[in-house]
Amino acid sequence: MALLLGCIADDFTGATDLAALLARSGLPVSLRIGIPPEKRDRSETAAFEVIALKCRTSPVEIAVEQARQALEWLRQAGASRFFWKYCSTFDSTAEGNIGPVADMLMAETGTAQTIYCPAFPENGRSVFMGHLFVGEQLLSESPMKDHPLTPMRDSSLVRLLAPQVAGAVGLANHNTVLKGAAALKARLEQLSGDNIRHVIVDAVCDEDLGTIAAASFDMPLLTGGSAIAGQLPRLYVEQGLAERPRHRQALPKAAGGQIVLSGSCSAMTRRQVATYAAQVASLRLDPIALAEGGATSACEWLRRQPDDAPKLIYATAEPEEVRRAQERLGREKAGQVVEEALSEVAREAFRHGTRRFVVAGGETSGAITQALGVTHLAIGPEIAPGVPWTFAAIEGEAVALALKSGNFGGETFFTDAFERLGAA
């Protein structure tokens, strides 16, 4: 099938989230970890190609260069339309990587104007009058205000984006979206006439997303969360550009032990860890101890557990504990030692027969996936909105991985994940 849309995601959990929503259509989706090293035969590409980068918190020049390389690969694979995917809480770095990458992609693709829509109503993310809400709270009043890596203290997407891009930032508010695709398209054209190339668009429900997708479908580049991209397959089918396959692709069976590895310190992950730790053998990692002794003791603990028993190893902690570790080690070092330790634990778990992994946290997922040598993932059933099981081959063995963004899923997510895999 021809490549319809080339997608670039700024982290691994975001990429699986995006791939999951695209895969709901039944059209083939391919998820590639990092920039593929080889040139692709166009006959080997899927309708939707997603490249997962690990650049959300990278220095801006690194993020831009990685995205440029991903764009080039997608172009060589045959893509002429593109999607830049970032988190539904619009976080990257204090300076922001979202805007600079979008500016580069617009210049490279000849895009005169693009939209920014991180809304994901199904997961409680909405944009109203240019302000981002998490559930009923403004982003700046939600637990994201205390995120250990990317604290979000402003809810205005216009204010957040304006310093990151060249040129003015405009808004197409909910009153316009409610009037339908034609009215929204007219508003975008009006803003374009005023030389406003970057437009925040409100969305509070899935119907809004459908309107936005229809109004912006002809843009060479769209940006946003996964939910707006999830509307695009329907439009490709309606316009005769794609045909839904009659049968879904068969997925491999991953037979082996199971483990949960959590580096996320989000509010929801803290609840998920507490729930699961009460049910299975668990070990908490302390960043300060890891900085002194590495992952040796964690790997020894893992080896003492029965290979087929469910296990949890986590560095998830309350905000005050995270702050203490960051004050002692520095913010970057505190995160780095956790990622390195959990990556070593993941490799040890694989050596001892673990073939089913649930990983919580975007940075953690990126580190562990790379440590396991994963380069390509097939998309399986969703566990929760935007969180699918994925499948890879590692050393000739089928492995299942669920890569979960910190705030996604309910409190019983870890148990739900393994039950969902068993029923698939």
XYZ file of C-alpha atoms in Angstrom:
424
model
C 0.000 0.000 0.000
C 1.210 3.525 -0.746
C 2.542 5.562 2.147
C -0.204 8.068 2.961
C 1.199 9.857 5.997
C 4.689 10.071 7.484
C 4.647 10.709 11.228
C 7.391 11.892 13.579
C 6.893 11.530 17.344
C 9.043 13.176 20.005
C 9.117 10.166 22.329
C 8.446 6.436 22.291
C 5.233 6.328 24.324
C 3.858 9.147 22.188
C 4.728 7.159 19.087
C 2.884 4.054 20.307
C -0.044 6.257 21.310
C -0.150 7.711 17.789
C 0.262 4.296 16.146
C -2.560 2.861 18.268
C -5.060 5.523 17.193
C -4.093 5.217 13.539
C -4.373 1.417 13.782
C -7.980 1.668 14.964
C -8.850 2.240 11.321
C -7.628 -1.213 10.322
C -5.188 0.337 7.859
C -1.580 -0.878 8.187
C 0.661 1.039 10.577
C 4.420 0.644 10.975
C 6.241 1.952 14.043
C 10.011 2.376 13.756
C 12.233 3.060 16.763
C 14.718 5.783 15.967
C 15.728 6.868 12.493
C 15.909 3.779 10.274
C 19.462 3.343 8.960
C 18.600 2.012 5.531
C 16.836 3.377 2.484
C 13.448 1.828 2.059
C 11.857 0.052 -0.863
C 8.547 1.862 -1.190
C 6.759 -1.474 -1.541
C 7.793 -2.298 2.043
C 6.101 0.675 3.712
C 2.735 0.798 5.464
C -0.045 3.312 4.873
C 1.054 5.103 8.025
C 4.722 5.165 8.980
C 5.576 6.401 12.486
C 9.153 7.186 13.505
C 9.710 7.343 17.262
C 12.415 9.766 18.367
C 13.699 10.399 21.887
C 13.975 14.159 21.625
C 11.269 15.661 23.831
C 13.810 16.919 26.355
C 16.849 17.068 24.066
C 18.660 20.329 23.323
C 16.749 22.083 20.564
C 19.453 21.681 17.901
C 19.518 17.911 18.480
C 15.720 17.647 18.360
C 15.572 19.615 15.111
C 18.326 17.573 13.469
C 16.757 14.242 14.470
C 13.408 15.376 13.102
C 15.093 16.510 9.877
C 16.639 13.069 9.416
C 13.303 11.393 10.108
C 11.627 13.649 7.557
C 14.217 12.750 4.928
C 13.691 9.021 5.510
C 9.932 9.404 5.231
C 10.275 11.413 2.026
C 12.496 8.755 0.492
C 9.898 6.178 1.504
C 7.300 8.098 -0.521
C 5.520 10.351 1.973
C 4.229 13.715 0.825
C 2.088 14.513 3.880
C 3.461 14.637 7.397
C 2.418 14.764 11.047
C 4.508 16.095 13.954
C 3.341 14.434 17.160
C 4.030 15.808 20.638
C 2.477 15.220 24.030
C -1.156 16.055 24.768
C 0.167 18.186 27.643
C 2.334 20.210 25.197
C 5.500 19.744 27.221
C 9.060 19.508 25.945
C 11.720 21.764 27.513
C 11.738 25.190 29.135
C 12.689 26.720 25.779
C 10.488 24.296 23.877
C 11.238 21.825 21.102
C 7.715 21.771 19.668
C 7.936 25.075 17.809
C 11.483 24.824 16.436
C 10.821 21.359 15.005
C 7.539 22.571 13.493
C 9.303 25.587 11.945
C 11.895 23.325 10.353
C 9.284 20.878 9.058
C 7.217 23.708 7.599
C 10.245 25.122 5.784
C 11.304 21.711 4.454
C 7.804 20.749 3.255
C 6.802 24.148 1.896
C 3.927 24.445 4.390
C 2.600 27.992 4.553
C 0.481 27.406 7.652
C -0.122 24.608 10.137
C -2.279 23.847 13.142
C -1.415 22.852 16.709
C -3.983 20.674 18.445
C -2.788 18.572 21.415
C -6.355 17.785 22.530
C -7.185 14.154 23.385
C -10.754 14.284 24.795
C -10.878 10.524 25.325
C -8.031 10.927 27.815
C -9.290 14.145 29.358
C -7.138 16.595 27.383
C -9.047 19.490 25.846
C -8.279 22.935 24.481
C -10.736 25.784 25.061
C -10.094 29.414 24.129
C -6.491 28.473 23.576
C -6.020 27.055 27.067
C -5.142 23.417 27.706
C -7.126 21.468 30.284
C -6.297 18.153 31.967
C -9.689 16.844 32.981
C -11.442 19.790 34.624
C -8.201 21.496 35.614
C -6.145 23.982 33.703
C -2.791 22.473 32.752
C -1.076 24.910 35.134
C -3.225 23.687 38.038
C -2.927 19.974 37.221
C -0.245 17.585 38.533
C 1.754 18.520 35.413
C 2.776 21.718 37.182
C 5.129 19.589 39.298
C 6.404 17.220 36.597
C 10.034 16.387 37.496
C 11.358 16.906 33.952
C 8.894 19.209 32.210
C 6.849 21.218 34.720
C 4.004 23.093 33.014
C 3.120 26.342 34.774
C 1.176 28.047 31.964
C -2.026 26.807 30.306
C -2.101 29.235 27.381
C -0.904 27.429 24.277
C -0.550 30.738 22.460
C 1.809 32.035 25.141
C 3.709 28.738 25.299
C 4.198 28.481 21.540
C 4.876 32.132 20.666
C 8.515 32.240 21.918
C 9.276 28.944 20.169
C 8.393 29.881 16.576
C 9.210 32.468 13.967
C 6.214 34.739 13.444
C 2.949 35.320 15.237
C 0.685 32.645 16.729
C -3.062 32.782 16.144
C -6.132 31.073 17.584
C -9.145 29.405 15.999
C -11.418 29.182 19.016
C -14.228 26.803 19.851
C -16.941 29.137 18.614
C -15.461 28.841 15.127
C -14.949 25.075 15.356
C -18.607 24.619 16.329
C -19.649 26.225 13.051
C -18.107 23.374 11.064
C -15.242 22.622 8.733
C -16.055 25.328 6.179
C -16.116 28.062 8.823
C -12.885 26.802 10.371
C -11.199 26.656 6.973
C -12.287 30.241 6.330
C -10.818 31.292 9.690
C -7.522 29.595 8.836
C -7.470 31.371 5.467
C -8.176 34.699 7.199
C -5.281 34.146 9.590
C -3.047 33.133 6.685
C -3.932 36.390 4.951
C -2.718 38.157 8.086
C 0.565 36.202 7.776
C -0.180 34.032 10.815
C 1.389 30.678 10.047
C 0.979 28.957 13.428
C -2.582 28.400 14.653
C -3.785 26.895 17.932
C -7.161 25.206 17.404
C -9.669 24.475 20.183
C -11.145 20.999 20.641
C -13.200 19.662 23.541
C -14.733 16.525 21.998
C -14.134 14.017 19.226
C -16.620 15.805 16.961
C -14.398 18.885 17.159
C -11.416 16.792 16.108
C -13.340 15.549 13.069
C -14.126 19.123 12.096
C -10.502 20.209 12.483
C -9.164 17.261 10.501
C -11.547 17.979 7.632
C -10.670 21.690 7.580
C -6.900 21.140 7.638
C -6.658 17.891 5.660
C -4.964 19.521 2.646
C -2.092 20.985 4.683
C 1.199 19.187 3.897
C 2.057 19.247 7.609
C -0.194 18.911 10.648
C 0.915 18.953 14.277
C -0.720 17.846 17.494
C -1.485 14.981 19.803
C -2.443 11.548 18.597
C -6.189 12.160 18.715
C -6.278 14.606 15.810
C -4.171 12.209 13.726
C -6.613 9.443 14.589
C -9.246 11.275 12.535
C -7.185 11.199 9.337
C -7.570 7.553 8.214
C -11.314 8.031 7.798
C -10.698 10.983 5.484
C -8.203 9.028 3.389
C -10.805 6.275 2.954
C -13.642 8.716 2.199
C -11.549 10.425 -0.488
C -10.693 7.115 -2.117
C -7.014 7.323 -1.204
C -7.090 4.133 0.885
C -9.169 0.991 1.232
C -9.631 -0.796 4.518
C -8.195 -4.328 4.467
C -10.629 -7.197 4.928
C -8.464 -8.966 7.480
C -6.227 -7.655 10.232
C -2.607 -8.757 10.316
C -1.913 -11.713 12.611
C 0.219 -10.802 15.620
C 2.902 -12.947 17.248
C 2.418 -14.641 20.608
C 4.908 -13.678 23.293
C 5.263 -16.589 25.716
C 7.401 -15.974 28.781
C 7.657 -14.150 32.082
C 6.224 -10.698 32.741
C 7.558 -7.561 34.409
C 6.558 -3.932 34.969
C 9.347 -1.341 34.861
C 8.361 2.161 35.894
C 10.397 5.338 35.808
C 7.453 7.733 35.559
C 6.610 9.858 38.595
C 3.287 11.164 37.271
C 0.276 11.237 39.578
C -1.488 8.401 37.749
C 1.599 6.200 37.583
C 2.093 6.644 41.335
C -1.389 5.268 41.891
C -0.838 2.451 39.388
C 2.414 1.438 41.076
C 0.823 1.480 44.539
C -2.022 -0.735 43.319
C 0.225 -3.253 41.586
C 2.895 -3.326 44.317
C 0.255 -4.628 46.724
C -0.294 -7.646 44.452
C 3.140 -8.758 43.182
C 6.793 -8.946 44.211
C 8.178 -5.431 43.903
C 11.402 -3.468 44.318
C 11.767 0.306 44.586
C 14.894 1.947 43.167
C 16.457 4.975 44.852
C 18.278 7.315 42.411
C 20.890 8.274 45.014
C 21.703 4.613 45.718
C 21.806 3.921 41.977
C 24.285 6.749 41.462
C 26.572 5.107 44.026
C 26.138 1.409 43.228
C 24.362 1.059 39.890
C 21.791 -1.630 39.158
C 23.716 -4.586 40.574
C 21.478 -5.115 43.603
C 18.333 -4.742 41.503
C 19.550 -7.392 39.073
C 20.429 -9.671 41.994
C 16.927 -9.206 43.402
C 15.466 -10.024 40.001
C 17.488 -13.234 39.710
C 16.109 -14.407 43.074
C 12.522 -14.181 41.809
C 10.834 -17.092 39.995
C 11.156 -16.459 36.243
C 7.428 -16.929 35.639
C 6.235 -14.789 38.585
C 4.883 -11.269 37.919
C 7.288 -8.566 39.121
C 7.493 -4.797 39.487
C 10.665 -2.693 39.641
C 10.136 1.043 39.904
C 11.732 4.397 40.606
C 8.320 6.065 40.800
C 8.209 8.451 43.773
C 6.334 11.397 45.237
C 7.311 14.898 44.013
C 9.169 15.764 47.229
C 11.315 12.635 46.992
C 12.064 13.417 43.343
C 13.106 16.954 44.255
C 15.484 15.668 46.944
C 17.168 13.336 44.439
C 17.440 16.114 41.863
C 18.935 18.504 44.417
C 21.523 15.877 45.360
C 22.383 14.619 41.871
C 21.134 17.289 39.496
C 17.980 16.940 37.399
C 19.660 15.359 34.364
C 21.799 12.935 36.394
C 18.848 11.829 38.535
C 16.911 10.847 35.434
C 19.914 9.310 33.725
C 20.770 6.896 36.543
C 17.169 5.646 36.645
C 17.051 5.114 32.878
C 20.374 3.278 32.883
C 19.368 1.057 35.798
C 15.984 0.111 34.384
C 17.616 -0.576 31.006
C 20.086 -2.958 32.653
C 17.241 -4.628 34.555
C 15.292 -5.040 31.299
C 18.240 -6.774 29.638
C 18.661 -9.036 32.687
C 14.943 -9.859 32.660
C 15.129 -10.812 28.991
C 18.104 -13.078 29.655
C 16.001 -14.863 32.301
C 13.045 -15.513 30.029
C 10.881 -12.415 30.387
C 9.028 -11.788 27.146
C 6.220 -9.461 28.292
C 7.212 -5.967 29.421
C 5.081 -3.052 30.603
C 7.090 0.166 30.785
C 5.779 3.393 32.359
C 7.207 6.741 31.338
C 8.245 8.227 28.019
C 11.962 8.658 28.770
C 12.067 5.242 30.447
C 10.351 3.598 27.477
C 12.849 5.130 25.094
C 15.825 3.981 27.133
C 14.550 0.425 27.630
C 13.442 -0.063 24.041
C 16.842 1.031 22.783
C 18.610 -1.122 25.380
C 16.716 -4.180 24.162
C 17.745 -3.423 20.589
C 14.209 -2.911 19.303
C 14.006 -1.151 15.927
C 10.512 -2.000 14.651
C 7.199 -2.614 16.432
C 3.931 -4.151 15.275
C 0.824 -2.631 16.856
C -1.506 -4.869 18.843
C -4.667 -4.373 20.907
C -5.196 -1.266 23.017
C -5.119 -1.662 26.777
C -6.376 1.859 27.427
C -6.950 4.760 25.027
C -3.627 5.460 23.319
C -1.733 2.599 24.980
C -1.449 -0.548 22.843
C 0.480 -3.744 23.203
C 3.274 -3.769 20.658
C 5.378 -6.669 19.404
C 9.013 -6.974 18.403
C 11.545 -9.676 17.627
C 14.576 -9.668 19.937
C 17.295 -12.224 19.234
C 14.742 -14.226 17.293
C 12.234 -14.246 20.169
C 8.772 -12.654 20.067
C 8.470 -9.995 22.767
C 5.434 -7.949 23.805
C 5.917 -4.397 25.081
C 3.378 -1.917 26.404
C 4.940 1.553 26.495
C 2.775 3.781 28.679
C 2.828 7.538 28.931
C 2.904 8.503 32.609
C -0.610 9.849 32.999
C -2.416 7.358 30.730
C -4.533 4.441 31.904
C -6.502 3.761 35.078
C -5.277 2.633 38.488
C -5.428 -1.074 37.544
C -3.577 -0.540 34.268
C -0.731 -2.987 34.922
C -3.089 -5.862 35.736
C -5.371 -4.855 32.870
C -2.435 -4.934 30.469
C -1.493 -8.554 31.095
C -5.133 -9.650 31.105
C -5.660 -7.901 27.770
C -2.595 -9.607 26.304
C -3.817 -13.010 27.450
C -7.183 -12.425 25.805
C -5.737 -11.142 22.517
